[in-house]
Amino acid sequence: GDEIEFTLSVSKDAYVYCYMQQYNGDIYQIFPTPFHGSNRLYANQIIDLPGDSRLKITADSPGPREEIQCVGHEPDKMKNLSQSLQNRTFERLSYPSLNKIIEQHRSGNSEYSQSNPFILHLN
């Protein structure tokens, strides 16, 4: 498949998490990874994903829809999330959709922000 690269920035300080749902429904956390260090981004900071890390994000064969979505919060609320979302880089997440993951981040978090979905349609 084709390699995907994108730019990520936030309008205010946040701890950011990005997820990708593949055409077959499998969902993976693609940021942060052990290669990125901290997931803390500062207002107007810009990072490239996957950047210079060893991680490669690839889109599958032409036709299927794939989606990337990022969420951020301040302070970091990862410890408050379901165990099934904690420290799961490179593991398939057992959620039926990105929306369910976003709901987990949103739940009980007043300092929450969500990206617009980034939807990939391959030709």
Coordinates of C-alpha atoms in Angstrom, one line a residue:
G1 CA 0.0 0.0 0.0
D2 CA 0.9 3.7 -0.2
E3 CA 2.6 5.3 2.7
I4 CA 0.7 8.0 4.5
E5 CA 2.2 11.1 6.0
F6 CA 0.3 14.0 7.7
T7 CA 0.9 17.1 9.8
L8 CA -0.5 17.4 13.3
S9 CA -1.0 20.6 15.3
V10 CA -3.1 21.8 18.2
S11 CA -4.5 25.3 19.0
K12 CA -3.8 24.8 22.7
D13 CA -1.6 22.6 24.8
A14 CA -2.8 19.0 24.8
Y15 CA -1.9 15.4 25.2
V16 CA -2.7 13.9 21.8
Y17 CA -3.7 10.4 20.7
C18 CA -4.3 9.3 17.1
Y19 CA -6.0 6.2 15.9
M20 CA -6.4 4.6 12.5
Q21 CA -9.3 2.4 11.4
Q22 CA -8.4 0.2 8.5
Y23 CA -10.8 -0.8 5.7
N24 CA -11.4 -4.2 7.4
G25 CA -12.5 -2.4 10.7
D26 CA -9.3 -3.1 12.6
I27 CA -8.2 0.0 14.8
Y28 CA -4.7 0.8 15.9
Q29 CA -3.2 3.7 17.9
I30 CA -0.7 5.4 15.6
F31 CA 0.3 8.2 18.0
P32 CA 2.0 8.3 20.3
T33 CA 4.4 5.4 19.8
P34 CA 7.6 4.5 21.5
F35 CA 9.4 6.2 18.6
H36 CA 7.8 9.6 19.3
G37 CA 8.6 10.1 23.0
S38 CA 6.0 12.4 24.5
N39 CA 2.5 12.9 23.2
R40 CA 2.4 16.4 24.7
L41 CA 2.0 19.0 22.1
Y42 CA 2.1 22.7 22.7
A43 CA -0.1 25.3 21.1
N44 CA 0.8 25.9 17.4
Q45 CA 3.5 23.2 17.6
I46 CA 3.6 21.2 14.3
I47 CA 4.7 17.6 14.0
D48 CA 4.9 15.3 11.0
L49 CA 3.5 11.8 11.4
P50 CA 5.0 9.4 11.2
G51 CA 8.0 11.8 11.0
D52 CA 11.5 10.4 11.3
S53 CA 10.3 7.4 13.3
R54 CA 10.7 3.8 12.2
L55 CA 6.9 3.6 12.0
K56 CA 5.3 3.5 8.6
I57 CA 1.6 4.2 8.1
T58 CA 0.3 2.5 5.0
A59 CA -3.0 2.6 3.2
D60 CA -4.3 -0.7 1.9
S61 CA -5.4 -1.5 -1.6
P62 CA -7.4 0.9 -3.7
G63 CA -11.1 1.3 -3.0
P64 CA -11.5 0.8 0.7
R65 CA -12.2 3.6 3.1
E66 CA -9.8 4.1 6.0
E67 CA -10.0 6.8 8.7
I68 CA -7.6 8.6 11.0
Q69 CA -8.8 10.6 14.0
C70 CA -6.9 12.3 16.7
V71 CA -8.1 13.5 20.2
G72 CA -6.4 15.7 22.7
H73 CA -6.9 16.7 26.3
E74 CA -5.3 18.7 29.0
P75 CA -4.3 17.3 31.5
D76 CA -3.5 13.9 30.2
K77 CA -6.5 11.6 30.9
M78 CA -5.1 8.3 29.6
K79 CA -5.1 6.8 33.1
N80 CA -8.9 7.5 33.3
L81 CA -9.6 5.6 30.1
S82 CA -10.5 1.9 29.8
Q83 CA -7.7 -0.5 30.3
S84 CA -8.3 -1.6 26.7
L85 CA -7.0 1.7 25.5
Q86 CA -4.0 2.1 27.7
N87 CA -0.5 1.4 26.3
R88 CA -1.8 -0.4 23.2
T89 CA 0.5 0.9 20.5
F90 CA 0.9 -1.6 17.7
E91 CA -1.9 -3.8 19.1
R92 CA -5.3 -4.2 17.5
L93 CA -7.9 -2.4 19.7
S94 CA -11.1 -4.2 20.5
Y95 CA -13.5 -1.4 19.6
P96 CA -16.1 -1.6 16.9
S97 CA -15.5 1.9 15.6
L98 CA -13.4 5.1 16.1
N99 CA -16.5 6.7 17.5
K100 CA -16.5 4.4 20.5
I101 CA -12.8 5.3 21.2
I102 CA -13.6 9.0 20.9
E103 CA -16.5 8.5 23.4
Q104 CA -14.1 7.0 25.8
H105 CA -11.8 10.0 25.6
R106 CA -14.8 12.4 25.9
S107 CA -16.4 10.7 28.9
G108 CA -15.9 12.7 32.0
N109 CA -13.4 15.0 30.4
S110 CA -14.3 18.7 30.2
E111 CA -11.0 19.7 28.7
Y112 CA -11.4 17.6 25.6
S113 CA -11.0 18.3 21.9
Q114 CA -11.4 16.2 18.8
S115 CA -10.1 16.4 15.3
N116 CA -12.3 16.2 12.3
P117 CA -12.0 12.7 10.8
F118 CA -9.4 12.3 8.2
I119 CA -10.9 9.9 5.7
L120 CA -8.8 8.1 3.1
H121 CA -10.3 7.0 -0.2
L122 CA -7.8 5.2 -2.3
N123 CA -8.0 5.2 -6.1

